[in-house]
Amino acid sequence: AEYRALEYTPAGDGVEWASASAGVGGEVTAAQPYRVGSQDCRQYTHSVSSGGVKQTARGTACRNPDGSWTPLT
């Protein structure tokens, strides 16, 4: 879901995911892409719901030349 949100989804549109067997689901929403040097980067929000409890994390990831995305720490 994170890869789909970062690579393909317009800014502000969420990508939902779920694991019915585990009772867990969530959504990843990426912001507008921007450039850092020669890399495309995006901030994102990842919300996870489990057992009626929702947690949200925010991060930034940059796209590598091979097409993968690396979270910044």
N, CA, C and O atoms as a printed pandas DataFrame, in Angstrom:
     atom_number atom_name residue_name chain_id  residue_number  x_coord  y_coord  z_coord
0              1         N          ALA        A               1    0.825   -1.197    0.000
1              2        CA          ALA        A               1    0.000    0.000    0.000
2              3         C          ALA        A               1    0.868    1.260    0.000
3              4         O          ALA        A               1    0.561    2.231   -0.690
4              5         N          GLU        A               2    1.956    1.237    0.779
5              6        CA          GLU        A               2    2.824    2.415    0.800
6              7         C          GLU        A               2    3.434    2.662   -0.577
7              8         O          GLU        A               2    3.471    3.799   -1.045
8              9         N          TYR        A               3    3.911    1.603   -1.225
9             10        CA          TYR        A               3    4.507    1.767   -2.553
10            11         C          TYR        A               3    3.488    2.329   -3.537
11            12         O          TYR        A               3    3.797    3.253   -4.289
12            13         N          ARG        A               4    2.273    1.778   -3.538
13            14        CA          ARG        A               4    1.236    2.267   -4.461
14            15         C          ARG        A               4    0.930    3.735   -4.199
15            16         O          ARG        A               4    0.790    4.517   -5.139
16            17         N          ALA        A               5    0.825    4.116   -2.924
17            18        CA          ALA        A               5    0.521    5.511   -2.591
18            19         C          ALA        A               5    1.646    6.435   -3.046
19            20         O          ALA        A               5    1.390    7.495   -3.618
20            21         N          LEU        A               6    2.889    6.036   -2.792
21            22        CA          LEU        A               6    4.024    6.884   -3.141
22            23         C          LEU        A               6    4.251    6.959   -4.648
23            24         O          LEU        A               6    4.575    8.025   -5.172
24            25         N          GLU        A               7    4.087    5.851   -5.341
25            26        CA          GLU        A               7    4.440    5.773   -6.759
26            27         C          GLU        A               7    3.329    6.230   -7.694
27            28         O          GLU        A               7    3.600    6.885   -8.700
28            29         N          TYR        A               8    2.077    5.892   -7.376
29            30        CA          TYR        A               8    1.010    6.052   -8.364
30            31         C          TYR        A               8   -0.139    6.984   -7.985
31            32         O          TYR        A               8   -0.834    7.483   -8.870
32            33         N          THR        A               9   -0.353    7.227   -6.720
33            34        CA          THR        A               9   -1.583    7.876   -6.282
34            35         C          THR        A               9   -1.438    9.395   -6.230
35            36         O          THR        A               9   -0.432    9.896   -5.726
36            37         N          PRO        A              10   -2.426   10.140   -6.742
37            38        CA          PRO        A              10   -2.382   11.600   -6.639
38            39         C          PRO        A              10   -2.351   12.060   -5.178
39            40         O          PRO        A              10   -2.867   11.383   -4.289
40            41         N          ALA        A              11   -1.750   13.200   -4.955
41            42        CA          ALA        A              11   -1.648   13.756   -3.604
42            43         C          ALA        A              11   -3.022   13.847   -2.950
43            44         O          ALA        A              11   -3.981   14.331   -3.550
44            45         N          GLY        A              12   -3.097   13.375   -1.715
45            46        CA          GLY        A              12   -4.329   13.468   -0.941
46            47         C          GLY        A              12   -5.270   12.290   -1.091
47            48         O          GLY        A              12   -6.203   12.150   -0.300
48            49         N          ASP        A              13   -5.051   11.429   -2.093
49            50        CA          ASP        A              13   -5.887   10.235   -2.267
50            51         C          ASP        A              13   -5.296    9.092   -1.454
51            52         O          ASP        A              13   -4.098    8.822   -1.544
52            53         N          GLY        A              14   -6.123    8.422   -0.665
53            54        CA          GLY        A              14   -5.650    7.332    0.174
54            55         C          GLY        A              14   -5.669    5.995   -0.534
55            56         O          GLY        A              14   -6.489    5.757   -1.422
56            57         N          VAL        A              15   -4.752    5.118   -0.130
57            58        CA          VAL        A              15   -4.720    3.728   -0.585
58            59         C          VAL        A              15   -5.024    2.866    0.636
59            60         O          VAL        A              15   -4.247    2.830    1.590
60            61         N          GLU        A              16   -6.153    2.180    0.600
61            62        CA          GLU        A              16   -6.559    1.357    1.736
62            63         C          GLU        A              16   -5.987   -0.052    1.614
63            64         O          GLU        A              16   -5.740   -0.546    0.514
64            65         N          TRP        A              17   -5.781   -0.688    2.769
65            66        CA          TRP        A              17   -5.354   -2.077    2.811
66            67         C          TRP        A              17   -6.025   -2.727    4.013
67            68         O          TRP        A              17   -6.440   -2.037    4.944
68            69         N          ALA        A              18   -6.131   -4.042    3.995
69            70        CA          ALA        A              18   -6.759   -4.753    5.109
70            71         C          ALA        A              18   -6.296   -6.200    5.138
71            72         O          ALA        A              18   -5.989   -6.799    4.107
72            73         N          SER        A              19   -6.254   -6.739    6.338
73            74        CA          SER        A              19   -6.026   -8.160    6.559
74            75         C          SER        A              19   -7.174   -8.641    7.431
75            76         O          SER        A              19   -7.124   -8.535    8.656
76            77         N          ALA        A              20   -8.207   -9.171    6.789
77            78        CA          ALA        A              20   -9.400   -9.600    7.520
78            79         C          ALA        A              20   -9.064  -10.672    8.547
79            80         O          ALA        A              20   -9.624  -10.673    9.643
80            81         N          SER        A              21   -8.153  -11.588    8.206
81            82        CA          SER        A              21   -7.811  -12.666    9.132
82            83         C          SER        A              21   -7.119  -12.143   10.388
83            84         O          SER        A              21   -7.257  -12.732   11.460
84            85         N          ALA        A              22   -6.381  -11.047   10.265
85            86        CA          ALA        A              22   -5.692  -10.468   11.418
86            87         C          ALA        A              22   -6.504   -9.363   12.080
87            88         O          ALA        A              22   -6.144   -8.893   13.159
88            89         N          GLY        A              23   -7.594   -8.945   11.447
89            90        CA          GLY        A              23   -8.409   -7.872   12.005
90            91         C          GLY        A              23   -7.719   -6.526   12.002
91            92         O          GLY        A              23   -7.945   -5.697   12.884
92            93         N          VAL        A              24   -6.877   -6.313   11.010
93            94        CA          VAL        A              24   -6.092   -5.082   10.917
94            95         C          VAL        A              24   -6.339   -4.450    9.554
95            96         O          VAL        A              24   -6.496   -5.157    8.559
96            97         N          GLY        A              25   -6.373   -3.138    9.508
97            98        CA          GLY        A              25   -6.520   -2.423    8.249
98            99         C          GLY        A              25   -5.940   -1.040    8.374
99           100         O          GLY        A              25   -5.604   -0.589    9.469
100          101         N          GLY        A              26   -5.823   -0.369    7.249
101          102        CA          GLY        A              26   -5.278    0.972    7.307
102          103         C          GLY        A              26   -5.363    1.688    5.981
103          104         O          GLY        A              26   -5.976    1.216    5.024
104          105         N          GLU        A              27   -4.725    2.842    5.957
105          106        CA          GLU        A              27   -4.730    3.683    4.766
106          107         C          GLU        A              27   -3.435    4.469    4.719
107          108         O          GLU        A              27   -2.954    4.964    5.738
108          109         N          VAL        A              28   -2.875    4.578    3.518
109          110        CA          VAL        A              28   -1.677    5.380    3.287
110          111         C          VAL        A              28   -2.052    6.519    2.354
111          112         O          VAL        A              28   -2.637    6.294    1.295
112          113         N          THR        A              29   -1.714    7.749    2.748
113          114        CA          THR        A              29   -2.003    8.931    1.944
114          115         C          THR        A              29   -0.708    9.705    1.743
115          116         O          THR        A              29   -0.059   10.099    2.712
116          117         N          ALA        A              30   -0.332    9.922    0.491
117          118        CA          ALA        A              30    0.896   10.648    0.176
118          119         C          ALA        A              30    0.569   12.090   -0.207
119          120         O          ALA        A              30   -0.487   12.382   -0.769
120          121         N          ALA        A              31    1.500   12.972    0.111
121          122        CA          ALA        A              31    1.366   14.388   -0.231
122          123         C          ALA        A              31    1.967   14.633   -1.619
123          124         O          ALA        A              31    2.423   13.703   -2.285
124          125         N          GLN        A              32    1.958   15.881   -2.034
125          126        CA          GLN        A              32    2.505   16.290   -3.329
126          127         C          GLN        A              32    3.999   15.941   -3.391
127          128         O          GLN        A              32    4.725   16.199   -2.431
128          129         N          PRO        A              33    4.466   15.364   -4.496
129          130        CA          PRO        A              33    5.897   15.073   -4.618
130          131         C          PRO        A              33    6.719   16.359   -4.721
131          132         O          PRO        A              33    6.238   17.391   -5.187
132          133         N          TYR        A              34    7.965   16.266   -4.274
133          134        CA          TYR        A              34    8.904   17.379   -4.408
134          135         C          TYR        A              34   10.292   16.789   -4.638
135          136         O          TYR        A              34   10.518   15.604   -4.391
136          137         N          ARG        A              35   11.213   17.613   -5.108
137          138        CA          ARG        A              35   12.557   17.127   -5.433
138          139         C          ARG        A              35   13.558   17.546   -4.377
139          140         O          ARG        A              35   13.535   18.665   -3.864
140          141         N          VAL        A              36   14.455   16.589   -4.067
141          142        CA          VAL        A              36   15.617   16.847   -3.228
142          143         C          VAL        A              36   16.818   16.390   -4.051
143          144         O          VAL        A              36   17.051   15.192   -4.210
144          145         N          GLY        A              37   17.573   17.345   -4.569
145          146        CA          GLY        A              37   18.649   16.987   -5.488
146          147         C          GLY        A              37   18.054   16.362   -6.733
147          148         O          GLY        A              37   17.269   16.993   -7.441
148          149         N          SER        A              38   18.430   15.114   -7.001
149          150        CA          SER        A              38   17.918   14.412   -8.180
150          151         C          SER        A              38   16.818   13.412   -7.837
151          152         O          SER        A              38   16.366   12.672   -8.711
152          153         N          GLN        A              39   16.378   13.379   -6.571
153          154        CA          GLN        A              39   15.368   12.406   -6.149
154          155         C          GLN        A              39   14.000   13.043   -5.969
155          156         O          GLN        A              39   13.876   14.181   -5.517
156          157         N          ASP        A              40   12.963   12.268   -6.339
157          158        CA          ASP        A              40   11.590   12.646   -6.023
158          159         C          ASP        A              40   11.281   12.136   -4.626
159          160         O          ASP        A              40   11.577   10.986   -4.301
160          161         N          CYS        A              41   10.688   12.983   -3.801
161          162        CA          CYS        A              41   10.344   12.613   -2.432
162          163         C          CYS        A              41    8.884   12.964   -2.166
163          164         O          CYS        A              41    8.306   13.826   -2.827
164          165         N          ARG        A              42    8.302   12.281   -1.189
165          166        CA          ARG        A              42    6.918   12.569   -0.788
166          167         C          ARG        A              42    6.785   12.342    0.710
167          168         O          ARG        A              42    7.332   11.388    1.262
168          169         N          GLN        A              43    6.056   13.227    1.349
169          170        CA          GLN        A              43    5.641   12.982    2.719
170          171         C          GLN        A              43    4.400   12.107    2.656
171          172         O          GLN        A              43    3.653   12.154    1.679
172          173         N          TYR        A              44    4.178   11.305    3.697
173          174        CA          TYR        A              44    3.007   10.433    3.716
174          175         C          TYR        A              44    2.497   10.248    5.135
175          176         O          TYR        A              44    3.216   10.461    6.111
176          177         N          THR        A              45    1.241    9.847    5.222
177          178        CA          THR        A              45    0.596    9.505    6.485
178          179         C          THR        A              45    0.097    8.074    6.367
179          180         O          THR        A              45   -0.558    7.721    5.386
180          181         N          HIS        A              46    0.406    7.242    7.370
181          182        CA          HIS        A              46   -0.030    5.847    7.381
182          183         C          HIS        A              46   -0.842    5.625    8.653
183          184         O          HIS        A              46   -0.313    5.707    9.761
184          185         N          SER        A              47   -2.127    5.346    8.481
185          186        CA          SER        A              47   -3.023    5.073    9.605
186          187         C          SER        A              47   -3.297    3.577    9.660
187          188         O          SER        A              47   -3.561    2.952    8.633
188          189         N          VAL        A              48   -3.233    3.000   10.866
189          190        CA          VAL        A              48   -3.484    1.576   11.079
190          191         C          VAL        A              48   -4.541    1.430   12.162
191          192         O          VAL        A              48   -4.448    2.057   13.217
192          193         N          SER        A              49   -5.550    0.596   11.897
193          194        CA          SER        A              49   -6.601    0.314   12.875
194          195         C          SER        A              49   -6.548   -1.158   13.246
195          196         O          SER        A              49   -6.523   -2.035   12.381
196          197         N          SER        A              50   -6.532   -1.413   14.555
197          198        CA          SER        A              50   -6.505   -2.785   15.057
198          199         C          SER        A              50   -7.272   -2.832   16.365
199          200         O          SER        A              50   -6.971   -2.083   17.294
200          201         N          GLY        A              51   -8.259   -3.705   16.438
201          202        CA          GLY        A              51   -9.034   -3.836   17.668
202          203         C          GLY        A              51   -9.745   -2.559   18.063
203          204         O          GLY        A              51   -9.923   -2.290   19.251
204          205         N          GLY        A              52  -10.152   -1.769   17.086
205          206        CA          GLY        A              52  -10.858   -0.530   17.371
206          207         C          GLY        A              52   -9.957    0.636   17.746
207          208         O          GLY        A              52  -10.442    1.727   18.045
208          209         N          VAL        A              53   -8.643    0.412   17.732
209          210        CA          VAL        A              53   -7.685    1.467   18.066
210          211         C          VAL        A              53   -6.972    1.902   16.789
211          212         O          VAL        A              53   -6.438    1.076   16.049
212          213         N          LYS        A              54   -6.972    3.210   16.545
213          214        CA          LYS        A              54   -6.329    3.756   15.343
214          215         C          LYS        A              54   -5.048    4.478   15.733
215          216         O          LYS        A              54   -5.038    5.297   16.652
216          217         N          GLN        A              55   -3.968    4.164   15.024
217          218        CA          GLN        A              55   -2.696    4.848   15.221
218          219         C          GLN        A              55   -2.259    5.440   13.889
219          220         O          GLN        A              55   -2.474    4.845   12.833
220          221         N          THR        A              56   -1.647    6.609   13.948
221          222        CA          THR        A              56   -1.211    7.291   12.735
222          223         C          THR        A              56    0.263    7.642   12.848
223          224         O          THR        A              56    0.716    8.153   13.872
224          225         N          ALA        A              57    1.005    7.362   11.784
225          226        CA          ALA        A              57    2.418    7.725   11.708
226          227         C          ALA        A              57    2.627    8.554   10.449
227          228         O          ALA        A              57    1.949    8.363    9.440
228          229         N          ARG        A              58    3.569    9.469   10.528
229          230        CA          ARG        A              58    3.911   10.299    9.376
230          231         C          ARG        A              58    5.373   10.075    9.027
231          232         O          ARG        A              58    6.201    9.811    9.899
232          233         N          GLY        A              59    5.676   10.182    7.747
233          234        CA          GLY        A              59    7.051   10.002    7.320
234          235         C          GLY        A              59    7.302   10.650    5.979
235          236         O          GLY        A              59    6.412   11.246    5.372
236          237         N          THR        A              60    8.536   10.517    5.532
237          238        CA          THR        A              60    8.956   11.004    4.224
238          239         C          THR        A              60    9.765    9.900    3.567
239          240         O          THR        A              60   10.572    9.242    4.224
240          241         N          ALA        A              61    9.557    9.698    2.289
241          242        CA          ALA        A              61   10.323    8.709    1.537
242          243         C          ALA        A              61   10.781    9.330    0.225
243          244         O          ALA        A              61   10.108   10.193   -0.339
244          245         N          CYS        A              62   11.946    8.874   -0.253
245          246        CA          CYS        A              62   12.479    9.355   -1.525
246          247         C          CYS        A              62   12.665    8.175   -2.471
247          248         O          CYS        A              62   13.010    7.068   -2.058
248          249         N          ARG        A              63   12.424    8.446   -3.755
249          250        CA          ARG        A              63   12.481    7.405   -4.786
250          251         C          ARG        A              63   13.917    7.210   -5.246
251          252         O          ARG        A              63   14.616    8.173   -5.562
252          253         N          ASN        A              64   14.352    5.954   -5.280
253          254        CA          ASN        A              64   15.691    5.585   -5.730
254          255         C          ASN        A              64   15.704    5.408   -7.248
255          256         O          ASN        A              64   14.650    5.239   -7.860
256          257         N          PRO        A              65   16.885    5.445   -7.858
257          258        CA          PRO        A              65   16.972    5.263   -9.310
258          259         C          PRO        A              65   16.360    3.945   -9.803
259          260         O          PRO        A              65   15.903    3.872  -10.944
260          261         N          ASP        A              66   16.344    2.901   -8.957
261          262        CA          ASP        A              66   15.773    1.609   -9.367
262          263         C          ASP        A              66   14.257    1.553   -9.209
263          264         O          ASP        A              66   13.645    0.522   -9.492
264          265         N          GLY        A              67   13.635    2.660   -8.756
265          266        CA          GLY        A              67   12.182    2.717   -8.613
266          267         C          GLY        A              67   11.668    2.391   -7.234
267          268         O          GLY        A              67   10.482    2.580   -6.963
268          269         N          SER        A              68   12.523    1.904   -6.350
269          270        CA          SER        A              68   12.097    1.635   -4.975
270          271         C          SER        A              68   12.064    2.943   -4.187
271          272         O          SER        A              68   12.626    3.951   -4.616
272          273         N          TRP        A              69   11.404    2.915   -3.034
273          274        CA          TRP        A              69   11.303    4.091   -2.172
274          275         C          TRP        A              69   12.001    3.806   -0.848
275          276         O          TRP        A              69   11.841    2.725   -0.282
276          277         N          THR        A              70   12.770    4.767   -0.351
277          278        CA          THR        A              70   13.474    4.617    0.916
278          279         C          THR        A              70   12.940    5.639    1.909
279          280         O          THR        A              70   12.984    6.841    1.648
280          281         N          PRO        A              71   12.431    5.163    3.062
281          282        CA          PRO        A              71   11.996    6.108    4.100
282          283         C          PRO        A              71   13.198    6.866    4.658
283          284         O          PRO        A              71   14.277    6.295    4.818
284          285         N          LEU        A              72   13.012    8.133    4.951
285          286        CA          LEU        A              72   14.063    8.929    5.583
286          287         C          LEU        A              72   13.918    8.806    7.092
287          288         O          LEU        A              72   12.803    8.797    7.612
288          289         N          THR        A              73   15.035    8.712    7.795
289          290        CA          THR        A              73   14.978    8.585    9.256
290          291         C          THR        A              73   15.405    9.856    9.923
291          292         O          THR        A              73   15.420    9.934   11.152
